[in-house]
Amino acid sequence: MTSTLIRGARTVEGAVTDIVFSGGVIEEVGSGLSRAGATVVDADGLLALPGLVDLHTHLREPGFEASETILTGSRAAAAGGYTTVFAMPNTSPVADTAGVVEQELALGEAAGYVHVQPIGAVTVGQKGERLAELGAMADSRARVRVFSDDGSCVFDPLIMRRALEYVKAFDGVVAQHAQDPRLTEGAQMNEGTVSAELGLAGWPAVAEESIIARDVLLAEHVGSRLHVCHLSTAGSVDIIRWAKKRGIAVTAEVTPHHLLLTEETVRGYDPRYKVNPPLRREEDVLAVREGLADGTIDIVATDHAPHPDESKSCEWQAAAHGMVGLESALRVVHRAMVETGLLEWADVARVMSFAPARIGRVASAGTPLEAGAPASLTLYDPAASSSFGRADLHGRSHNSPYLGSELPGAVQWTFYRGRTTLASGVVTDDPAGIA
């Protein structure tokens, strides 16, 4: 079996090291390593990160293959340095049964670029009326541990309480899309001065914050785990901070776009910037950055949401919500958090690999780069810089808010369980055949 020798990579602690792996497992880490017949990767100047883990990806299959498939989304993930992605359940049929989540798992295995870990729906059809087959999905081959109706809020407090109680039996977590539907009917962007000037219906911060406040209290009451999806406001950060000080088992995520972009981008009515929750005020961006830096917010998750061109090449009000983000996420975090001095690279490994794997209970992901660990890692060039363009996108959709923007860094190599999925910045065509 052929070995791979990564020579001269820099660790997140700043040391220069070599890494040898074979058969999908890291065999040795240290200086001056050699291995007869090994494939050598010159990593001089490159940063070695554990394979990135995304707790919030929309892969669209089954049912919406015009936007994305598990194969194309997996290729996009590999291009962004990811080795594990959690697939949201708002597919058709909805991933609310063991059969659907096992199908998604199998399609991810066949693609071979990343581990695709299905997320199960909380309610049947994501309609918010009765609980889905949570136990069956947990016991299935997919071993689902994260459940969400993302795209829709679990608005009924009794349903939410029952879900939190149910997942305790197998150490699961309910991931809430915090959006009061009554307060956001017809909403088009963040509610405030800009929405008033543009004449667009507003999405108030309290619509997010009120649901989070309710749910952390429910989680405390039943002693269960709650995860908050795509947190976006300063008030939400305050609530999560309060809940953690109180000892409530709550975790939270922020997207790269909510770390970097503000509601001011909406002034051009470009539908690429239409997203749910909406882009917020500068004050909110600064607050979520600080929340991520101080550990109040646990992870960065992309909320990769592909749409076909016709869903974005239209007037603002008719456009779909969502942005693609797998290929750009690490570079945006580099810009928003590392260049600003708020995070070190070791922190990036924590919020983009270790912590999301822990929250999702996937033991084979988010592991340190040490002997005996799975050979899932990313080599990143922090000194690079380039304009982000369509050629950087490897999925079926192109609704990125960063097209034409200069972003730092470049993902150069991605290895998933020893397979080369990205080589010198190029996604490989047959990762299953390269080990």
Coordinates of C-alpha atoms in Angstrom, one line a residue:
M1 CA 0.0 0.0 0.0
T2 CA 1.4 3.4 -1.1
S3 CA 2.3 5.8 1.7
T4 CA 2.1 9.6 1.5
L5 CA 4.8 11.8 3.0
I6 CA 3.8 15.4 3.6
R7 CA 7.1 17.3 4.1
G8 CA 7.7 20.5 5.9
A9 CA 4.1 21.6 6.8
R10 CA 3.5 24.1 9.6
T11 CA 1.3 23.0 12.4
V12 CA -1.3 25.4 14.0
E13 CA 1.1 25.7 16.9
G14 CA 3.8 27.0 14.6
A15 CA 6.1 24.0 14.4
V16 CA 7.4 22.6 11.1
T17 CA 6.7 18.9 10.7
D18 CA 6.4 16.0 8.4
I19 CA 3.4 13.7 8.3
V20 CA 3.3 10.1 7.0
F21 CA 0.1 8.2 6.4
S22 CA -1.0 5.0 4.7
G23 CA -4.2 3.1 4.5
G24 CA -6.2 6.1 5.7
V25 CA -4.3 6.4 9.0
I26 CA -1.6 8.7 10.1
E27 CA 1.5 6.6 10.9
E28 CA 4.0 9.1 12.1
V29 CA 4.4 12.8 12.7
G30 CA 7.8 14.4 13.3
S31 CA 10.9 16.0 11.7
G32 CA 13.1 14.6 9.0
L33 CA 10.8 11.6 8.3
S34 CA 11.3 9.4 5.2
R35 CA 9.4 6.5 3.7
A36 CA 10.6 4.4 0.8
G37 CA 8.3 4.6 -2.2
A38 CA 6.1 7.2 -0.6
T39 CA 4.3 9.9 -2.6
V40 CA 5.9 13.1 -1.4
V41 CA 3.9 16.3 -1.0
D42 CA 6.1 19.4 -0.6
A43 CA 4.2 21.5 2.0
D44 CA 6.8 24.2 2.5
G45 CA 4.9 27.4 3.5
L46 CA 1.6 25.5 3.9
L47 CA -0.4 25.2 7.1
A48 CA -1.6 21.7 8.1
L49 CA -5.1 21.8 9.5
P50 CA -7.3 18.9 10.6
G51 CA -9.9 18.1 8.0
L52 CA -12.6 20.8 8.2
V53 CA -16.1 19.8 9.5
D54 CA -19.2 21.6 8.4
L55 CA -22.3 21.1 10.7
H56 CA -24.6 22.9 8.3
T57 CA -24.6 22.0 4.6
H58 CA -27.5 21.8 2.1
L59 CA -26.7 19.1 -0.5
R60 CA -30.2 19.2 -2.0
E61 CA -30.3 15.5 -2.9
P62 CA -32.8 13.8 -3.1
G63 CA -35.2 16.0 -4.9
F64 CA -33.5 19.2 -5.8
E65 CA -30.6 18.0 -8.0
A66 CA -30.8 21.0 -10.2
S67 CA -29.3 23.0 -7.3
E68 CA -26.8 20.4 -6.0
T69 CA -26.2 16.7 -5.6
I70 CA -24.3 14.9 -3.0
L71 CA -21.5 14.3 -5.5
T72 CA -21.2 17.9 -6.6
G73 CA -21.6 19.2 -3.1
S74 CA -18.9 16.8 -1.9
R75 CA -16.5 18.1 -4.6
A76 CA -17.2 21.7 -3.4
A77 CA -16.5 20.6 0.2
A78 CA -13.2 19.0 -0.8
A79 CA -12.2 22.2 -2.6
G80 CA -12.8 24.2 0.6
G81 CA -10.7 21.8 2.8
Y82 CA -13.7 19.9 4.2
T83 CA -13.6 16.2 5.0
T84 CA -16.9 15.9 6.8
V85 CA -20.2 17.7 6.1
F86 CA -23.5 17.3 7.8
A87 CA -26.4 17.3 5.3
M88 CA -29.5 19.2 6.2
P89 CA -32.8 17.4 5.8
N90 CA -34.9 19.8 3.7
T91 CA -34.8 17.5 0.7
S92 CA -37.6 15.9 -1.2
P93 CA -38.6 13.5 0.3
V94 CA -37.6 15.1 3.6
A95 CA -34.9 13.2 5.5
D96 CA -37.3 12.2 8.2
T97 CA -37.0 8.4 8.0
A98 CA -34.2 5.9 8.4
G99 CA -34.5 5.0 4.7
V100 CA -33.8 8.5 3.4
V101 CA -30.8 9.2 5.8
E102 CA -29.3 5.8 4.9
Q103 CA -29.7 6.7 1.2
E104 CA -27.8 10.0 1.8
L105 CA -25.1 8.2 3.6
A106 CA -24.6 5.7 0.8
L107 CA -24.5 8.4 -1.8
G108 CA -21.8 10.2 0.1
E109 CA -19.8 6.9 0.4
A110 CA -20.1 6.4 -3.3
A111 CA -18.9 9.9 -4.1
G112 CA -15.8 9.3 -1.8
Y113 CA -14.8 13.0 -1.3
V114 CA -16.0 13.6 2.3
H115 CA -18.0 11.8 5.0
V116 CA -21.6 12.9 4.4
Q117 CA -23.3 12.7 7.8
P118 CA -27.1 13.1 7.5
I119 CA -29.1 15.3 9.8
G120 CA -32.6 14.1 10.5
A121 CA -35.7 16.2 10.5
V122 CA -37.3 17.0 13.9
T123 CA -40.9 16.7 12.6
V124 CA -42.6 14.8 9.8
G125 CA -42.1 16.6 6.5
Q126 CA -40.6 19.5 8.5
K127 CA -44.2 20.6 9.1
G128 CA -43.9 21.2 12.8
E129 CA -46.9 19.1 13.7
R130 CA -45.5 15.7 15.0
L131 CA -42.2 14.2 15.7
A132 CA -40.4 12.3 13.0
E133 CA -38.8 8.9 13.4
L134 CA -36.0 10.2 15.6
G135 CA -35.2 6.9 17.2
A136 CA -35.2 4.9 13.9
M137 CA -32.8 7.4 12.4
A138 CA -30.6 7.3 15.4
D139 CA -30.5 3.5 15.2
S140 CA -30.0 3.4 11.4
R141 CA -26.7 2.8 9.7
A142 CA -26.4 6.6 9.4
R143 CA -26.4 6.9 13.2
V144 CA -28.0 10.3 13.2
R145 CA -27.3 12.4 16.2
V146 CA -28.3 15.9 15.0
F147 CA -31.9 16.7 14.2
S148 CA -33.2 20.0 12.7
D149 CA -36.1 21.4 10.7
D150 CA -33.7 24.0 9.3
G151 CA -35.4 26.3 6.8
S152 CA -38.3 26.2 9.3
C153 CA -38.4 26.9 13.0
V154 CA -39.8 24.3 15.4
F155 CA -42.2 26.9 16.5
D156 CA -44.6 24.9 18.8
P157 CA -43.0 24.9 22.2
L158 CA -44.5 21.5 23.1
I159 CA -43.1 19.8 20.0
M160 CA -39.7 21.4 20.8
R161 CA -39.8 20.2 24.3
R162 CA -40.7 16.6 23.2
A163 CA -37.9 16.6 20.7
L164 CA -35.4 17.7 23.3
E165 CA -36.6 15.0 25.7
Y166 CA -36.5 12.3 23.0
V167 CA -32.9 12.9 21.8
K168 CA -31.6 12.5 25.4
A169 CA -31.9 8.7 25.0
F170 CA -29.1 8.6 22.5
D171 CA -27.1 11.7 23.3
G172 CA -28.6 13.6 20.3
V173 CA -29.0 17.3 19.8
V174 CA -31.8 19.5 18.4
A175 CA -30.5 22.2 16.0
Q176 CA -32.9 25.0 15.9
H177 CA -33.6 27.5 13.0
A178 CA -34.4 30.4 15.3
Q179 CA -37.1 32.4 13.5
D180 CA -40.5 33.3 14.8
P181 CA -42.6 32.9 11.6
R182 CA -45.2 35.4 12.8
L183 CA -42.7 38.1 13.2
T184 CA -41.0 37.5 9.8
E185 CA -44.0 37.2 7.5
G186 CA -42.9 38.6 4.1
A187 CA -39.5 39.6 5.5
Q188 CA -36.9 40.5 2.9
M189 CA -33.9 41.8 4.9
N190 CA -32.8 42.9 8.3
E191 CA -35.3 45.3 9.9
G192 CA -33.9 48.8 10.5
T193 CA -33.0 52.0 8.9
V194 CA -31.7 50.4 5.7
S195 CA -34.8 48.3 5.2
A196 CA -37.0 51.4 5.6
E197 CA -34.9 53.4 3.1
L198 CA -35.1 50.5 0.6
G199 CA -38.8 49.8 1.1
L200 CA -38.2 46.2 1.9
A201 CA -40.1 44.3 4.7
G202 CA -37.9 43.8 7.7
W203 CA -36.7 40.7 9.6
P204 CA -36.4 41.9 13.2
A205 CA -33.6 40.7 15.5
V206 CA -36.2 39.8 18.1
A207 CA -37.6 37.1 15.8
E208 CA -34.4 35.2 16.3
E209 CA -33.6 36.2 19.9
S210 CA -37.1 35.3 21.3
I211 CA -36.9 31.7 20.0
I212 CA -33.3 31.2 21.3
A213 CA -34.4 32.5 24.7
R214 CA -37.4 30.2 24.8
D215 CA -35.3 27.2 23.7
V216 CA -32.4 27.5 26.1
L217 CA -34.9 27.5 28.9
L218 CA -36.6 24.4 27.5
A219 CA -33.2 22.7 27.2
E220 CA -32.5 23.6 30.8
H221 CA -35.8 22.3 31.9
V222 CA -35.5 18.9 30.3
G223 CA -31.7 18.6 30.7
S224 CA -31.0 18.2 27.0
R225 CA -28.7 19.5 24.3
L226 CA -29.6 22.4 22.1
H227 CA -27.7 23.8 19.1
V228 CA -28.5 27.2 17.6
C229 CA -28.1 27.4 13.8
H230 CA -26.7 30.5 12.0
L231 CA -26.8 32.9 15.0
S232 CA -26.7 36.5 13.6
T233 CA -27.5 39.2 16.2
A234 CA -25.8 40.9 19.1
G235 CA -28.8 40.0 21.3
S236 CA -28.5 36.4 20.4
V237 CA -24.8 36.3 21.5
D238 CA -25.9 37.8 24.8
I239 CA -28.5 35.1 25.4
I240 CA -26.1 32.3 24.6
R241 CA -23.5 33.8 26.9
W242 CA -26.1 34.0 29.7
A243 CA -27.2 30.5 29.1
K244 CA -23.7 29.1 29.2
K245 CA -22.9 30.9 32.4
R246 CA -26.1 29.3 33.8
G247 CA -24.7 25.8 32.8
I248 CA -27.3 25.1 30.1
A249 CA -26.1 22.6 27.4
V250 CA -26.3 24.9 24.5
T251 CA -24.0 25.4 21.5
A252 CA -24.2 27.9 18.7
E253 CA -22.8 28.4 15.2
V254 CA -22.1 31.5 13.0
T255 CA -21.7 31.5 9.3
P256 CA -18.8 33.1 7.4
H257 CA -21.1 35.6 5.8
H258 CA -22.5 36.8 9.1
L259 CA -18.9 37.3 10.2
L260 CA -18.0 39.5 7.2
L261 CA -21.0 41.0 5.4
T262 CA -23.5 43.6 6.6
E263 CA -26.9 44.8 5.5
E264 CA -25.3 47.6 3.6
T265 CA -24.6 45.1 0.7
V266 CA -28.4 45.0 0.1
R267 CA -28.5 48.5 -1.2
G268 CA -27.6 47.3 -4.7
Y269 CA -30.6 44.8 -4.6
D270 CA -28.2 42.0 -5.7
P271 CA -30.0 38.7 -4.8
R272 CA -26.7 37.1 -4.0
Y273 CA -26.9 38.9 -0.7
K274 CA -30.4 37.6 0.1
V275 CA -30.0 35.0 2.9
N276 CA -31.9 33.7 5.9
P277 CA -31.3 34.9 8.6
P278 CA -30.5 38.2 6.8
L279 CA -27.2 40.1 6.8
R280 CA -27.3 42.3 9.9
R281 CA -25.9 45.6 11.1
E282 CA -22.2 46.3 11.5
E283 CA -22.8 46.2 15.3
D284 CA -24.1 42.6 15.0
V285 CA -21.1 41.6 12.9
L286 CA -18.7 42.9 15.5
A287 CA -20.7 41.2 18.3
V288 CA -20.7 37.7 16.6
R289 CA -17.0 38.0 15.9
E290 CA -16.4 38.7 19.5
G291 CA -18.7 35.9 20.5
L292 CA -16.8 33.5 18.3
A293 CA -13.5 34.8 19.7
D294 CA -14.4 34.4 23.4
G295 CA -16.1 31.0 22.9
T296 CA -19.7 32.0 23.4
I297 CA -20.2 30.9 19.8
D298 CA -18.8 27.4 19.4
I299 CA -18.3 26.9 15.7
V300 CA -18.3 28.3 12.1
A301 CA -20.8 26.5 9.8
T302 CA -21.3 27.4 6.2
D303 CA -25.1 27.1 5.7
H304 CA -24.0 26.3 2.1
A305 CA -27.3 26.8 0.2
P306 CA -27.0 26.3 -3.5
H307 CA -29.7 27.5 -5.9
P308 CA -30.0 27.4 -9.7
D309 CA -29.2 30.6 -11.6
E310 CA -32.8 31.4 -12.3
S311 CA -33.6 31.5 -8.6
K312 CA -31.0 34.3 -8.1
S313 CA -31.1 36.1 -11.5
C314 CA -34.3 37.9 -10.8
E315 CA -35.7 40.8 -8.8
W316 CA -34.9 40.8 -5.1
Q317 CA -38.3 40.0 -3.7
A318 CA -38.7 36.9 -6.0
A319 CA -35.2 35.6 -5.3
A320 CA -34.5 32.6 -3.1
H321 CA -32.7 32.9 0.2
G322 CA -29.2 31.4 0.5
M323 CA -25.6 31.5 -0.5
V324 CA -23.0 28.9 -1.4
G325 CA -20.1 28.8 1.0
L326 CA -18.1 25.6 1.2
E327 CA -15.2 26.8 -1.1
S328 CA -14.9 30.2 0.5
A329 CA -15.5 29.5 4.2
L330 CA -11.9 29.1 5.4
R331 CA -10.7 32.1 3.4
V332 CA -13.5 34.3 4.8
V333 CA -12.7 33.2 8.4
H334 CA -9.1 34.0 7.6
R335 CA -10.2 37.6 6.6
A336 CA -12.7 38.2 9.3
M337 CA -11.1 36.5 12.3
V338 CA -7.4 35.8 11.7
E339 CA -6.3 39.0 9.9
T340 CA -8.2 41.0 12.6
G341 CA -6.3 39.2 15.4
L342 CA -9.4 37.7 16.9
L343 CA -8.4 34.1 16.3
E344 CA -5.2 32.2 16.0
W345 CA -4.9 29.2 13.6
A346 CA -5.3 26.8 16.6
D347 CA -8.6 28.5 17.3
V348 CA -9.6 28.0 13.6
A349 CA -8.9 24.3 13.9
R350 CA -11.2 24.3 17.0
V351 CA -14.2 26.1 15.5
M352 CA -14.0 24.6 12.0
S353 CA -13.0 21.0 12.9
F354 CA -12.8 19.8 16.5
A355 CA -15.9 21.4 17.9
P356 CA -18.3 20.7 15.1
A357 CA -17.3 17.0 15.1
R358 CA -17.8 16.9 18.8
I359 CA -21.3 18.6 18.7
G360 CA -22.3 16.2 15.9
R361 CA -20.9 13.1 17.7
V362 CA -18.7 11.9 14.8
A363 CA -15.7 10.4 16.4
S364 CA -13.8 9.8 13.2
A365 CA -13.8 13.5 12.3
G366 CA -12.2 16.5 13.9
T367 CA -9.2 14.6 15.3
P368 CA -5.7 16.0 16.0
L369 CA -2.9 15.3 13.5
E370 CA -1.2 12.6 15.4
A371 CA -0.2 8.9 14.9
G372 CA -3.2 6.6 14.8
A373 CA -5.7 9.3 13.8
P374 CA -7.6 9.2 10.5
A375 CA -5.6 10.8 7.7
S376 CA -8.1 13.6 7.1
L377 CA -6.3 16.9 6.8
T378 CA -6.0 20.1 4.8
L379 CA -3.0 22.0 3.6
Y380 CA -3.6 25.7 3.4
D381 CA -1.5 28.5 2.0
P382 CA -2.1 31.5 4.3
A383 CA 0.3 33.8 2.3
A384 CA -1.8 33.5 -0.9
S385 CA -4.4 36.0 -2.1
S386 CA -6.6 36.0 -5.1
S387 CA -9.9 37.2 -6.5
F388 CA -12.7 34.7 -5.9
G389 CA -14.4 33.7 -9.1
R390 CA -16.6 31.1 -10.7
A391 CA -13.6 28.9 -11.4
D392 CA -13.4 28.5 -7.6
L393 CA -16.8 27.0 -7.4
H394 CA -17.2 23.2 -7.9
G395 CA -20.8 22.6 -7.2
R396 CA -23.8 23.1 -9.5
S397 CA -24.7 26.6 -8.3
H398 CA -22.9 29.9 -8.4
N399 CA -24.8 32.0 -5.9
S400 CA -21.7 33.2 -4.0
P401 CA -21.6 36.7 -2.5
Y402 CA -17.8 36.8 -2.9
L403 CA -17.5 36.6 -6.7
G404 CA -15.0 39.3 -7.7
S405 CA -13.8 39.8 -4.2
E406 CA -10.2 39.6 -3.2
L407 CA -9.8 36.9 -0.4
P408 CA -6.7 35.8 1.4
G409 CA -5.3 32.3 1.4
A410 CA -5.8 29.2 -0.8
V411 CA -6.6 25.6 0.0
Q412 CA -4.0 23.6 -1.8
W413 CA -4.5 19.9 -0.7
T414 CA -7.3 18.0 1.0
F415 CA -6.9 14.4 2.2
Y416 CA -9.9 12.4 3.3
R417 CA -9.0 9.2 5.2
G418 CA -5.9 9.0 3.1
R419 CA -7.6 9.8 -0.2
T420 CA -6.3 12.8 -2.2
T421 CA -9.5 14.8 -2.9
L422 CA -7.7 18.1 -3.8
A423 CA -4.2 18.2 -5.2
S424 CA -2.4 21.6 -5.8
G425 CA -5.8 23.3 -5.7
V426 CA -7.5 21.0 -8.2
V427 CA -10.3 18.6 -7.2
T428 CA -9.4 15.1 -8.2
D429 CA -11.7 13.1 -10.5
D430 CA -11.5 9.8 -8.7
P431 CA -10.7 10.1 -5.0
A432 CA -11.7 6.5 -4.3
G433 CA -8.8 5.5 -6.6
I434 CA -6.2 7.5 -4.9
A435 CA -5.2 6.2 -1.5

